[in-house]
PDB file of C-alpha atoms and ligand atoms in Angstrom:
ATOM      1  CA  UNK A  26       0.000   0.000   0.000  1.00 72.00           C
ATOM      2  CA  UNK A  27       1.319   3.398  -0.943  1.00 92.00           C
ATOM      3  CA  UNK A  28       1.642   5.721   2.042  1.00 96.00           C
ATOM      4  CA  UNK A  29      -0.156   9.024   2.439  1.00 98.00           C
ATOM      5  CA  UNK A  30       2.190  11.825   3.432  1.00 98.00           C
ATOM      6  CA  UNK A  31       1.367  15.196   4.968  1.00 98.00           C
ATOM      7  CA  UNK A  32       3.257  17.816   2.973  1.00 98.00           C
ATOM      8  CA  UNK A  33       2.780  21.541   3.672  1.00 98.00           C
ATOM      9  CA  UNK A  34      -0.912  21.323   4.531  1.00 98.00           C
ATOM     10  CA  UNK A  35      -1.916  18.649   1.974  1.00 98.00           C
ATOM     11  CA  UNK A  36      -2.184  14.875   2.159  1.00 98.00           C
ATOM     12  CA  UNK A  37      -0.475  13.390  -0.867  1.00 98.00           C
ATOM     13  CA  UNK A  38       0.525   9.988  -2.165  1.00 98.00           C
ATOM     14  CA  UNK A  39       4.155   9.183  -1.292  1.00 97.00           C
ATOM     15  CA  UNK A  40       5.092   9.248  -4.992  1.00 97.00           C
ATOM     16  CA  UNK A  41       3.873  12.845  -5.135  1.00 97.00           C
ATOM     17  CA  UNK A  42       5.493  13.920  -1.861  1.00 98.00           C
ATOM     18  CA  UNK A  43       8.334  15.912  -3.394  1.00 98.00           C
ATOM     19  CA  UNK A  44      10.580  18.568  -1.876  1.00 98.00           C
ATOM     20  CA  UNK A  45      12.760  21.093  -3.715  1.00 98.00           C
ATOM     21  CA  UNK A  46      16.468  20.358  -4.275  1.00 98.00           C
ATOM     22  CA  UNK A  47      16.978  23.952  -3.071  1.00 98.00           C
ATOM     23  CA  UNK A  48      15.478  23.115   0.321  1.00 98.00           C
ATOM     24  CA  UNK A  49      18.100  23.921   2.946  1.00 98.00           C
ATOM     25  CA  UNK A  50      17.109  20.756   4.790  1.00 98.00           C
ATOM     26  CA  UNK A  51      18.591  18.913   1.807  1.00 98.00           C
ATOM     27  CA  UNK A  52      21.451  21.313   1.053  1.00 98.00           C
ATOM     28  CA  UNK A  53      22.610  21.932   4.633  1.00 98.00           C
ATOM     29  CA  UNK A  54      20.668  19.753   7.064  1.00 98.00           C
ATOM     30  CA  UNK A  55      18.966  22.957   8.195  1.00 98.00           C
ATOM     31  CA  UNK A  56      15.829  21.843   9.992  1.00 98.00           C
ATOM     32  CA  UNK A  57      14.431  19.884  12.911  1.00 98.00           C
ATOM     33  CA  UNK A  58      12.581  16.609  13.355  1.00 98.00           C
ATOM     34  CA  UNK A  59      10.838  14.259  15.736  1.00 98.00           C
ATOM     35  CA  UNK A  60      10.374  10.514  15.840  1.00 98.00           C
ATOM     36  CA  UNK A  61       7.125   9.487  17.567  1.00 98.00           C
ATOM     37  CA  UNK A  62       5.420   6.118  18.138  1.00 97.00           C
ATOM     38  CA  UNK A  63       1.810   5.038  18.193  1.00 97.00           C
ATOM     39  CA  UNK A  64       0.802   1.815  19.919  1.00 97.00           C
ATOM     40  CA  UNK A  65      -2.623   0.203  19.725  1.00 95.00           C
ATOM     41  CA  UNK A  66      -4.223   3.365  18.330  1.00 96.00           C
ATOM     42  CA  UNK A  67      -2.649   5.781  20.830  1.00 97.00           C
ATOM     43  CA  UNK A  68       0.226   8.171  20.239  1.00 98.00           C
ATOM     44  CA  UNK A  69       2.713   7.816  23.078  1.00 98.00           C
ATOM     45  CA  UNK A  70       3.906  11.072  24.711  1.00 98.00           C
ATOM     46  CA  UNK A  71       2.683  13.205  21.804  1.00 98.00           C
ATOM     47  CA  UNK A  72       2.755  16.489  23.737  1.00 98.00           C
ATOM     48  CA  UNK A  73       6.305  15.846  24.937  1.00 98.00           C
ATOM     49  CA  UNK A  74       7.451  15.221  21.353  1.00 98.00           C
ATOM     50  CA  UNK A  75       5.617  18.279  20.057  1.00 98.00           C
ATOM     51  CA  UNK A  76       7.074  20.475  22.766  1.00 98.00           C
ATOM     52  CA  UNK A  77      10.571  19.286  21.881  1.00 98.00           C
ATOM     53  CA  UNK A  78       9.907  19.912  18.171  1.00 98.00           C
ATOM     54  CA  UNK A  79       8.823  23.507  18.808  1.00 98.00           C
ATOM     55  CA  UNK A  80      11.732  24.053  21.198  1.00 98.00           C
ATOM     56  CA  UNK A  81      14.256  22.711  18.661  1.00 98.00           C
ATOM     57  CA  UNK A  82      12.730  25.029  16.040  1.00 98.00           C
ATOM     58  CA  UNK A  83      12.823  28.023  18.381  1.00 98.00           C
ATOM     59  CA  UNK A  84      16.466  27.416  19.142  1.00 98.00           C
ATOM     60  CA  UNK A  85      17.407  27.519  15.433  1.00 98.00           C
ATOM     61  CA  UNK A  86      15.007  30.440  14.760  1.00 98.00           C
ATOM     62  CA  UNK A  87      12.794  28.364  12.504  1.00 98.00           C
ATOM     63  CA  UNK A  88       9.170  29.367  12.592  1.00 98.00           C
ATOM     64  CA  UNK A  89       7.024  26.253  12.128  1.00 98.00           C
ATOM     65  CA  UNK A  90       4.131  27.222   9.802  1.00 98.00           C
ATOM     66  CA  UNK A  91       1.638  24.952  11.590  1.00 98.00           C
ATOM     67  CA  UNK A  92       0.333  25.999  14.989  1.00 98.00           C
ATOM     68  CA  UNK A  93       0.806  23.477  17.811  1.00 98.00           C
ATOM     69  CA  UNK A  94      -2.842  22.427  17.544  1.00 98.00           C
ATOM     70  CA  UNK A  95      -2.746  22.123  13.747  1.00 98.00           C
ATOM     71  CA  UNK A  96       0.433  20.032  13.934  1.00 98.00           C
ATOM     72  CA  UNK A  97      -1.087  17.719  16.507  1.00 98.00           C
ATOM     73  CA  UNK A  98      -4.185  17.199  14.397  1.00 98.00           C
ATOM     74  CA  UNK A  99      -2.080  16.707  11.229  1.00 98.00           C
ATOM     75  CA  UNK A 100      -0.097  13.944  12.972  1.00 98.00           C
ATOM     76  CA  UNK A 101      -3.281  12.167  14.087  1.00 98.00           C
ATOM     77  CA  UNK A 102      -4.852  12.601  10.637  1.00 98.00           C
ATOM     78  CA  UNK A 103      -1.760  11.214   8.873  1.00 98.00           C
ATOM     79  CA  UNK A 104      -1.983   8.076  11.030  1.00 98.00           C
ATOM     80  CA  UNK A 105      -5.714   7.801  10.268  1.00 97.00           C
ATOM     81  CA  UNK A 106      -5.260   8.248   6.520  1.00 97.00           C
ATOM     82  CA  UNK A 107      -2.749   5.391   6.568  1.00 97.00           C
ATOM     83  CA  UNK A 108      -5.154   3.303   8.662  1.00 96.00           C
ATOM     84  CA  UNK A 109      -2.466   2.535  11.223  1.00 97.00           C
ATOM     85  CA  UNK A 110      -2.751   1.630  14.886  1.00 96.00           C
ATOM     86  CA  UNK A 111       0.917   0.854  15.499  1.00 96.00           C
ATOM     87  CA  UNK A 112       3.186   3.314  13.758  1.00 97.00           C
ATOM     88  CA  UNK A 113       6.437   5.203  13.761  1.00 97.00           C
ATOM     89  CA  UNK A 114       5.781   8.825  12.874  1.00 98.00           C
ATOM     90  CA  UNK A 115       8.475  11.114  11.503  1.00 98.00           C
ATOM     91  CA  UNK A 116       7.823  14.851  11.593  1.00 98.00           C
ATOM     92  CA  UNK A 117      10.319  16.997   9.680  1.00 98.00           C
ATOM     93  CA  UNK A 118      10.335  20.781   9.430  1.00 98.00           C
ATOM     94  CA  UNK A 119      13.103  22.120   7.233  1.00 98.00           C
ATOM     95  CA  UNK A 120      14.138  25.679   6.459  1.00 98.00           C
ATOM     96  CA  UNK A 121      12.543  25.414   3.012  1.00 98.00           C
ATOM     97  CA  UNK A 122      13.786  26.353  -0.448  1.00 98.00           C
ATOM     98  CA  UNK A 123      16.312  29.166  -0.746  1.00 98.00           C
ATOM     99  CA  UNK A 124      19.363  29.933  -2.812  1.00 97.00           C
ATOM    100  CA  UNK A 125      22.695  28.099  -2.778  1.00 98.00           C
ATOM    101  CA  UNK A 126      24.087  30.189   0.082  1.00 97.00           C
ATOM    102  CA  UNK A 127      23.685  29.374   3.768  1.00 97.00           C
ATOM    103  CA  UNK A 128      21.504  32.328   4.669  1.00 98.00           C
ATOM    104  CA  UNK A 129      18.191  31.125   6.137  1.00 98.00           C
ATOM    105  CA  UNK A 130      16.706  34.584   5.478  1.00 97.00           C
ATOM    106  CA  UNK A 131      16.569  33.571   1.819  1.00 97.00           C
ATOM    107  CA  UNK A 132      14.198  30.708   2.652  1.00 98.00           C
ATOM    108  CA  UNK A 133      10.741  32.281   2.979  1.00 97.00           C
ATOM    109  CA  UNK A 134       8.670  29.133   3.562  1.00 98.00           C
ATOM    110  CA  UNK A 135       9.637  26.174   5.768  1.00 98.00           C
ATOM    111  CA  UNK A 136       8.747  22.686   4.553  1.00 98.00           C
ATOM    112  CA  UNK A 137       6.686  20.418   6.818  1.00 98.00           C
ATOM    113  CA  UNK A 138       6.495  16.679   6.245  1.00 98.00           C
ATOM    114  CA  UNK A 139       4.749  14.006   8.322  1.00 98.00           C
ATOM    115  CA  UNK A 140       5.339  10.354   7.513  1.00 98.00           C
ATOM    116  CA  UNK A 141       3.461   7.575   9.311  1.00 98.00           C
ATOM    117  CA  UNK A 142       5.121   4.234   8.749  1.00 95.00           C
ATOM    118  CA  UNK A 143       6.933   1.586  10.765  1.00 89.00           C
ATOM    119  CA  UNK A 144      10.448   1.118  12.104  1.00 85.00           C
ATOM    120  CA  UNK A 145      12.507  -1.811  13.387  1.00 86.00           C
ATOM    121  CA  UNK A 146      15.964  -0.722  14.492  1.00 84.00           C
ATOM    122  CA  UNK A 147      17.225  -4.022  15.826  1.00 90.00           C
ATOM    123  CA  UNK A 148      16.254  -7.671  15.249  1.00 92.00           C
ATOM    124  CA  UNK A 149      13.636  -8.867  17.798  1.00 91.00           C
ATOM    125  CA  UNK A 150      15.935 -11.553  19.284  1.00 94.00           C
ATOM    126  CA  UNK A 151      18.370  -8.860  20.512  1.00 95.00           C
ATOM    127  CA  UNK A 152      15.661  -7.588  22.874  1.00 95.00           C
ATOM    128  CA  UNK A 153      15.715 -11.034  24.522  1.00 95.00           C
ATOM    129  CA  UNK A 154      19.426 -11.773  24.326  1.00 97.00           C
ATOM    130  CA  UNK A 155      20.915  -8.283  24.531  1.00 97.00           C
ATOM    131  CA  UNK A 156      23.288  -6.529  22.189  1.00 98.00           C
ATOM    132  CA  UNK A 157      27.051  -5.842  22.151  1.00 98.00           C
ATOM    133  CA  UNK A 158      28.210  -2.252  21.615  1.00 98.00           C
ATOM    134  CA  UNK A 159      31.530  -0.422  21.359  1.00 98.00           C
ATOM    135  CA  UNK A 160      32.709   3.064  22.233  1.00 98.00           C
ATOM    136  CA  UNK A 161      33.978   4.957  19.196  1.00 98.00           C
ATOM    137  CA  UNK A 162      36.583   7.637  18.418  1.00 97.00           C
ATOM    138  CA  UNK A 163      33.989  10.115  17.096  1.00 97.00           C
ATOM    139  CA  UNK A 164      33.047  12.398  19.974  1.00 97.00           C
ATOM    140  CA  UNK A 165      29.515  13.644  20.566  1.00 97.00           C
ATOM    141  CA  UNK A 166      29.064  17.254  19.473  1.00 96.00           C
ATOM    142  CA  UNK A 167      30.072  19.742  22.132  1.00 94.00           C
ATOM    143  CA  UNK A 168      27.007  21.581  23.494  1.00 93.00           C
ATOM    144  CA  UNK A 169      28.708  24.907  22.739  1.00 94.00           C
ATOM    145  CA  UNK A 170      28.988  23.880  19.064  1.00 94.00           C
ATOM    146  CA  UNK A 171      25.644  22.172  18.463  1.00 95.00           C
ATOM    147  CA  UNK A 172      23.509  21.444  21.502  1.00 96.00           C
ATOM    148  CA  UNK A 173      22.221  17.877  21.605  1.00 97.00           C
ATOM    149  CA  UNK A 174      18.845  19.241  22.783  1.00 97.00           C
ATOM    150  CA  UNK A 175      18.274  20.560  19.251  1.00 98.00           C
ATOM    151  CA  UNK A 176      16.910  17.577  17.375  1.00 98.00           C
ATOM    152  CA  UNK A 177      18.255  18.879  14.109  1.00 98.00           C
ATOM    153  CA  UNK A 178      18.599  17.366  10.660  1.00 98.00           C
ATOM    154  CA  UNK A 179      22.383  17.398  11.224  1.00 95.00           C
ATOM    155  CA  UNK A 180      23.088  13.820  12.302  1.00 96.00           C
ATOM    156  CA  UNK A 181      26.477  13.432  10.633  1.00 96.00           C
ATOM    157  CA  UNK A 182      28.223  13.237  14.003  1.00 95.00           C
ATOM    158  CA  UNK A 183      26.015  10.304  14.970  1.00 97.00           C
ATOM    159  CA  UNK A 184      26.221   8.751  11.498  1.00 98.00           C
ATOM    160  CA  UNK A 185      30.033   8.713  11.700  1.00 98.00           C
ATOM    161  CA  UNK A 186      29.723   6.869  15.001  1.00 98.00           C
ATOM    162  CA  UNK A 187      27.243   4.446  13.398  1.00 98.00           C
ATOM    163  CA  UNK A 188      29.725   3.780  10.566  1.00 98.00           C
ATOM    164  CA  UNK A 189      32.385   3.022  13.176  1.00 98.00           C
ATOM    165  CA  UNK A 190      30.009   0.547  14.845  1.00 98.00           C
ATOM    166  CA  UNK A 191      29.183  -1.085  11.507  1.00 97.00           C
ATOM    167  CA  UNK A 192      32.834  -1.430  10.606  1.00 98.00           C
ATOM    168  CA  UNK A 193      33.533  -3.076  13.948  1.00 97.00           C
ATOM    169  CA  UNK A 194      30.726  -5.565  13.317  1.00 97.00           C
ATOM    170  CA  UNK A 195      28.298  -4.292  15.969  1.00 97.00           C
ATOM    171  CA  UNK A 196      24.976  -2.527  15.507  1.00 96.00           C
ATOM    172  CA  UNK A 197      25.415   0.417  17.838  1.00 97.00           C
ATOM    173  CA  UNK A 198      28.088   2.557  19.418  1.00 98.00           C
ATOM    174  CA  UNK A 199      28.367   4.634  22.556  1.00 98.00           C
ATOM    175  CA  UNK A 200      29.712   8.152  22.101  1.00 98.00           C
ATOM    176  CA  UNK A 201      31.871   9.989  24.626  1.00 98.00           C
ATOM    177  CA  UNK A 202      32.174  13.747  24.864  1.00 98.00           C
ATOM    178  CA  UNK A 203      35.456  15.618  24.428  1.00 97.00           C
ATOM    179  CA  UNK A 204      36.283  15.080  28.128  1.00 97.00           C
ATOM    180  CA  UNK A 205      35.807  11.331  27.820  1.00 97.00           C
ATOM    181  CA  UNK A 206      32.494  11.116  29.665  1.00 98.00           C
ATOM    182  CA  UNK A 207      29.832   8.771  28.328  1.00 98.00           C
ATOM    183  CA  UNK A 208      27.021  10.702  26.620  1.00 98.00           C
ATOM    184  CA  UNK A 209      24.673   8.483  24.612  1.00 98.00           C
ATOM    185  CA  UNK A 210      24.418   6.069  21.703  1.00 98.00           C
ATOM    186  CA  UNK A 211      23.951   7.308  18.120  1.00 98.00           C
ATOM    187  CA  UNK A 212      20.178   7.551  18.397  1.00 97.00           C
ATOM    188  CA  UNK A 213      19.452   6.362  21.929  1.00 98.00           C
ATOM    189  CA  UNK A 214      20.211   7.323  25.526  1.00 98.00           C
ATOM    190  CA  UNK A 215      22.272   5.066  27.741  1.00 98.00           C
ATOM    191  CA  UNK A 216      21.700   3.768  31.265  1.00 98.00           C
ATOM    192  CA  UNK A 217      23.773   1.603  33.578  1.00 98.00           C
ATOM    193  CA  UNK A 218      22.754  -0.190  36.751  1.00 98.00           C
ATOM    194  CA  UNK A 219      25.263  -0.587  39.607  1.00 98.00           C
ATOM    195  CA  UNK A 220      24.375  -2.181  42.950  1.00 98.00           C
ATOM    196  CA  UNK A 221      20.683  -1.623  42.229  1.00 98.00           C
ATOM    197  CA  UNK A 222      21.028   2.094  41.336  1.00 98.00           C
ATOM    198  CA  UNK A 223      19.846   3.205  37.900  1.00 98.00           C
ATOM    199  CA  UNK A 224      22.318   5.745  36.465  1.00 98.00           C
ATOM    200  CA  UNK A 225      22.255   7.857  33.304  1.00 98.00           C
ATOM    201  CA  UNK A 226      24.519  10.723  32.181  1.00 98.00           C
ATOM    202  CA  UNK A 227      23.128  14.258  32.579  1.00 98.00           C
ATOM    203  CA  UNK A 228      21.914  15.696  29.280  1.00 97.00           C
ATOM    204  CA  UNK A 229      24.236  18.710  29.619  1.00 97.00           C
ATOM    205  CA  UNK A 230      27.239  16.481  28.902  1.00 97.00           C
ATOM    206  CA  UNK A 231      26.017  16.272  25.309  1.00 96.00           C
ATOM    207  CA  UNK A 232      23.075  13.861  25.261  1.00 98.00           C
ATOM    208  CA  UNK A 233      19.559  14.479  24.035  1.00 98.00           C
ATOM    209  CA  UNK A 234      17.173  14.561  26.977  1.00 98.00           C
ATOM    210  CA  UNK A 235      15.203  11.693  25.475  1.00 98.00           C
ATOM    211  CA  UNK A 236      11.528  11.244  26.157  1.00 98.00           C
ATOM    212  CA  UNK A 237      12.038   7.516  26.711  1.00 98.00           C
ATOM    213  CA  UNK A 238      14.897   8.450  29.068  1.00 98.00           C
ATOM    214  CA  UNK A 239      12.462  10.583  31.081  1.00 98.00           C
ATOM    215  CA  UNK A 240       9.881   7.794  31.178  1.00 98.00           C
ATOM    216  CA  UNK A 241      12.504   5.309  32.406  1.00 98.00           C
ATOM    217  CA  UNK A 242      13.777   7.708  35.089  1.00 98.00           C
ATOM    218  CA  UNK A 243      10.183   8.087  36.269  1.00 98.00           C
ATOM    219  CA  UNK A 244       9.407   4.379  36.124  1.00 98.00           C
ATOM    220  CA  UNK A 245      12.642   3.490  37.927  1.00 98.00           C
ATOM    221  CA  UNK A 246      11.641   5.869  40.743  1.00 98.00           C
ATOM    222  CA  UNK A 247       8.116   4.411  40.845  1.00 97.00           C
ATOM    223  CA  UNK A 248       9.608   0.948  41.111  1.00 98.00           C
ATOM    224  CA  UNK A 249      11.719   2.072  44.072  1.00 98.00           C
ATOM    225  CA  UNK A 250      15.140   1.899  42.433  1.00 98.00           C
ATOM    226  CA  UNK A 251      17.528   4.684  43.445  1.00 98.00           C
ATOM    227  CA  UNK A 252      18.144   6.909  40.416  1.00 98.00           C
ATOM    228  CA  UNK A 253      21.172   9.074  39.637  1.00 98.00           C
ATOM    229  CA  UNK A 254      21.840  11.480  36.781  1.00 98.00           C
ATOM    230  CA  UNK A 255      25.586  11.934  36.919  1.00 98.00           C
ATOM    231  CA  UNK A 256      28.660  11.778  34.703  1.00 98.00           C
ATOM    232  CA  UNK A 257      30.527   8.498  34.322  1.00 98.00           C
ATOM    233  CA  UNK A 258      33.455   7.276  32.291  1.00 97.00           C
ATOM    234  CA  UNK A 259      34.082   4.151  30.215  1.00 98.00           C
ATOM    235  CA  UNK A 260      35.419   2.352  33.290  1.00 98.00           C
ATOM    236  CA  UNK A 261      32.067   2.577  35.066  1.00 98.00           C
ATOM    237  CA  UNK A 262      30.378   1.380  31.916  1.00 98.00           C
ATOM    238  CA  UNK A 263      32.695  -1.642  31.750  1.00 98.00           C
ATOM    239  CA  UNK A 264      32.082  -2.624  35.363  1.00 98.00           C
ATOM    240  CA  UNK A 265      28.321  -1.968  35.392  1.00 98.00           C
ATOM    241  CA  UNK A 266      26.008  -4.771  36.524  1.00 98.00           C
ATOM    242  CA  UNK A 267      23.538  -3.939  33.755  1.00 98.00           C
ATOM    243  CA  UNK A 268      23.324  -1.591  30.784  1.00 98.00           C
ATOM    244  CA  UNK A 269      20.568  -0.635  28.356  1.00 98.00           C
ATOM    245  CA  UNK A 270      19.713   1.924  25.707  1.00 98.00           C
ATOM    246  CA  UNK A 271      16.449   3.858  25.454  1.00 98.00           C
ATOM    247  CA  UNK A 272      14.737   5.604  22.554  1.00 98.00           C
ATOM    248  CA  UNK A 273      11.374   6.025  20.890  1.00 97.00           C
ATOM    249  CA  UNK A 274      12.323   3.793  17.979  1.00 96.00           C
ATOM    250  CA  UNK A 275      14.552   1.312  19.833  1.00 95.00           C
ATOM    251  CA  UNK A 276      12.417   1.306  23.016  1.00 96.00           C
ATOM    252  CA  UNK A 277      14.625  -0.388  25.651  1.00 97.00           C
ATOM    253  CA  UNK A 278      17.364  -2.665  24.447  1.00 98.00           C
ATOM    254  CA  UNK A 279      19.669  -4.510  26.849  1.00 98.00           C
ATOM    255  CA  UNK A 280      23.446  -4.205  26.323  1.00 98.00           C
ATOM    256  CA  UNK A 281      25.515  -7.280  27.202  1.00 98.00           C
ATOM    257  CA  UNK A 282      29.029  -6.159  26.324  1.00 98.00           C
ATOM    258  CA  UNK A 283      30.941  -2.905  25.821  1.00 98.00           C
ATOM    259  CA  UNK A 284      34.299  -2.927  23.994  1.00 98.00           C
ATOM    260  CA  UNK A 285      34.527  -6.664  24.638  1.00 98.00           C
ATOM    261  CA  UNK A 286      33.912  -6.367  28.398  1.00 98.00           C
ATOM    262  CA  UNK A 287      30.970  -8.517  29.405  1.00 98.00           C
ATOM    263  CA  UNK A 288      28.301  -6.624  31.329  1.00 98.00           C
ATOM    264  CA  UNK A 289      27.022  -8.521  34.387  1.00 96.00           C
ATOM    265  CA  UNK A 290      26.572 -12.169  33.494  1.00 96.00           C
ATOM    266  CA  UNK A 291      26.271 -11.421  29.770  1.00 97.00           C
ATOM    267  CA  UNK A 292      22.476 -11.595  29.848  1.00 97.00           C
ATOM    268  CA  UNK A 293      19.882  -8.802  30.168  1.00 98.00           C
ATOM    269  CA  UNK A 294      19.800  -7.826  33.858  1.00 98.00           C
ATOM    270  CA  UNK A 295      16.809  -8.162  36.189  1.00 98.00           C
ATOM    271  CA  UNK A 296      16.234  -4.408  36.573  1.00 98.00           C
ATOM    272  CA  UNK A 297      16.511  -3.927  32.794  1.00 98.00           C
ATOM    273  CA  UNK A 298      13.926  -6.651  32.225  1.00 98.00           C
ATOM    274  CA  UNK A 299      11.641  -5.127  34.861  1.00 98.00           C
ATOM    275  CA  UNK A 300      11.894  -1.671  33.238  1.00 98.00           C
ATOM    276  CA  UNK A 301      11.203  -3.129  29.780  1.00 97.00           C
ATOM    277  CA  UNK A 302       8.002  -4.657  31.179  1.00 97.00           C
ATOM    278  CA  UNK A 303       6.960  -1.382  32.787  1.00 97.00           C
ATOM    279  CA  UNK A 304       7.647   0.549  29.591  1.00 98.00           C
ATOM    280  CA  UNK A 305       5.615  -1.901  27.496  1.00 96.00           C
ATOM    281  CA  UNK A 306       2.725  -1.673  29.928  1.00 96.00           C
ATOM    282  CA  UNK A 307       2.687   2.118  29.502  1.00 97.00           C
ATOM    283  CA  UNK A 308       3.010   2.233  25.705  1.00 96.00           C
ATOM    284  CA  UNK A 309       0.093  -0.127  25.285  1.00 83.00           C
ATOM    285  CA  UNK A 310      -2.287   1.779  27.546  1.00 93.00           C
ATOM    286  CA  UNK A 311      -1.508   5.509  27.611  1.00 94.00           C
ATOM    287  CA  UNK A 312      -1.338   8.253  25.002  1.00 95.00           C
ATOM    288  CA  UNK A 313      -3.433  10.372  22.661  1.00 95.00           C
ATOM    289  CA  UNK A 314      -6.213   8.330  21.007  1.00 95.00           C
ATOM    290  CA  UNK A 315      -5.970   8.410  17.194  1.00 96.00           C
ATOM    291  CA  UNK A 316      -9.486   7.117  16.521  1.00 96.00           C
ATOM    292  CA  UNK A 317     -12.740   7.869  18.351  1.00 89.00           C
ATOM    293  CA  UNK A 318     -12.713   5.563  21.359  1.00 76.00           C
ATOM    294  CA  UNK A 319     -15.214   2.724  21.232  1.00 54.00           C
TER     295      UNK A 319
HETATM  296  N1  PMP B  34      19.637  10.464  21.486  1.00 65.72           N
HETATM  297  C1  PMP B  34      19.571  10.809  20.192  1.00 65.72           C
HETATM  298  C2  PMP B  34      20.774  11.378  19.530  1.00 65.72           C
HETATM  299  C3  PMP B  34      18.372  10.624  19.488  1.00 65.72           C
HETATM  300  O1  PMP B  34      18.294  10.969  18.208  1.00 65.72           O
HETATM  301  C4  PMP B  34      17.262  10.069  20.147  1.00 65.72           C
HETATM  302  C5  PMP B  34      15.933   9.905  19.467  1.00 65.72           C
HETATM  303  N2  PMP B  34      15.978   9.428  18.221  1.00 65.72           N
HETATM  304  C6  PMP B  34      17.390   9.697  21.484  1.00 65.72           C
HETATM  305  C7  PMP B  34      18.594   9.927  22.131  1.00 65.72           C
HETATM  306  C8  PMP B  34      16.234   9.108  22.240  1.00 65.72           C
HETATM  307  O2  PMP B  34      15.241  10.077  22.447  1.00 65.72           O
HETATM  308  P1  PMP B  34      13.702   9.714  22.592  1.00 65.72           P
HETATM  309  O3  PMP B  34      13.604   8.777  23.725  1.00 65.72           O
HETATM  310  O4  PMP B  34      13.042  11.016  22.843  1.00 65.72           O
HETATM  311  O5  PMP B  34      13.287   9.068  21.314  1.00 65.72           O
END
C-alpha cells in the first residue's frame, strides 16, 4: 500500500510527496525533526514530542508554519489516513527552499512533512538476548557547538559513530564527549545499573534529553530503584552490573558487552527486564487516542 504523506498542509501519495532540491534541509541539514510512536491506536507522549519539536525550532530560529494544535491534528490525521494503529511517525520541518548560500533569510517558507510508517531498528531476538556495543573515536558534538537538545537534521556526528560501529561488526556505538564522559548512543540514551542504582549521564554532557529516558527515570523511581543522573566514564560502563539503551524507535534494548567487556553475566539484567516490562505496559495503555474511542 502506498503511504499518504502530509506535505505543507496537503495529504499526498508518497510518490507525489516531493521537496525542492533547493530546500536547505537537503542542502545543509537545516531543519528539525521528531520521531514518535503510536501503539494500539494511541500516540505515546505526543505532547512531549511536540514540545521538543517547537523548542528545537525556536532554538534555530525556525518558525514552524503549523500551529501546535494544527500540527497535533495533522499527525493524528496522517496516522488515520494510513489506517495505522501501530506506527512510527516522523515529523520533519526544514528551512525550506532558498538559494545556494547558507543564509536562512533567503528561505521564505519552511517545509513540513509528516510520515506515518513503521520502524525496526534491531532484530527482535536482541531484545531477549541483549546486544554488544563499542565506544567509538567520534566524539559527541560539544554543546557549545551544536547542543544535543536541538533535534536537528544534522546527524552526521552520529552517522560517523554508526559507521564506526558497523565497521567493527556491531549494531550500535556509545559516544563519549570531548572530556571522555559517556554521553549516549547514536540515536538512543544510555543507562547503567550498579548495585541496584539506575544511572544515566546528565543531558548537559552532550546527550539528548530523550523522552524515553524521562519515562525510564520516572518508572525506575516508581519501582523504588535509586536513580542518579551523573557523569561516568568508560570504566564505570565496563564494570556496570547492567546496561541498556532507550529511545522512541529502539524502546529499551539490553546491552551485554561494551568494547569486549561482558556486562554482568552477559544476559539482560533483572532491573533492565523489569523496566522493559513497565515501559511496554505504559506504551500499550496511555497516550493520545488516534481514533474515536469505542
Ligand atoms: N539520542 C539521540 C541522539 C536521538 O536521536 C534520540 C531519538 N531518536 C534519542 C537519544 C532518544 O530520544 P527519545 O527517547 O526522545 O526518542
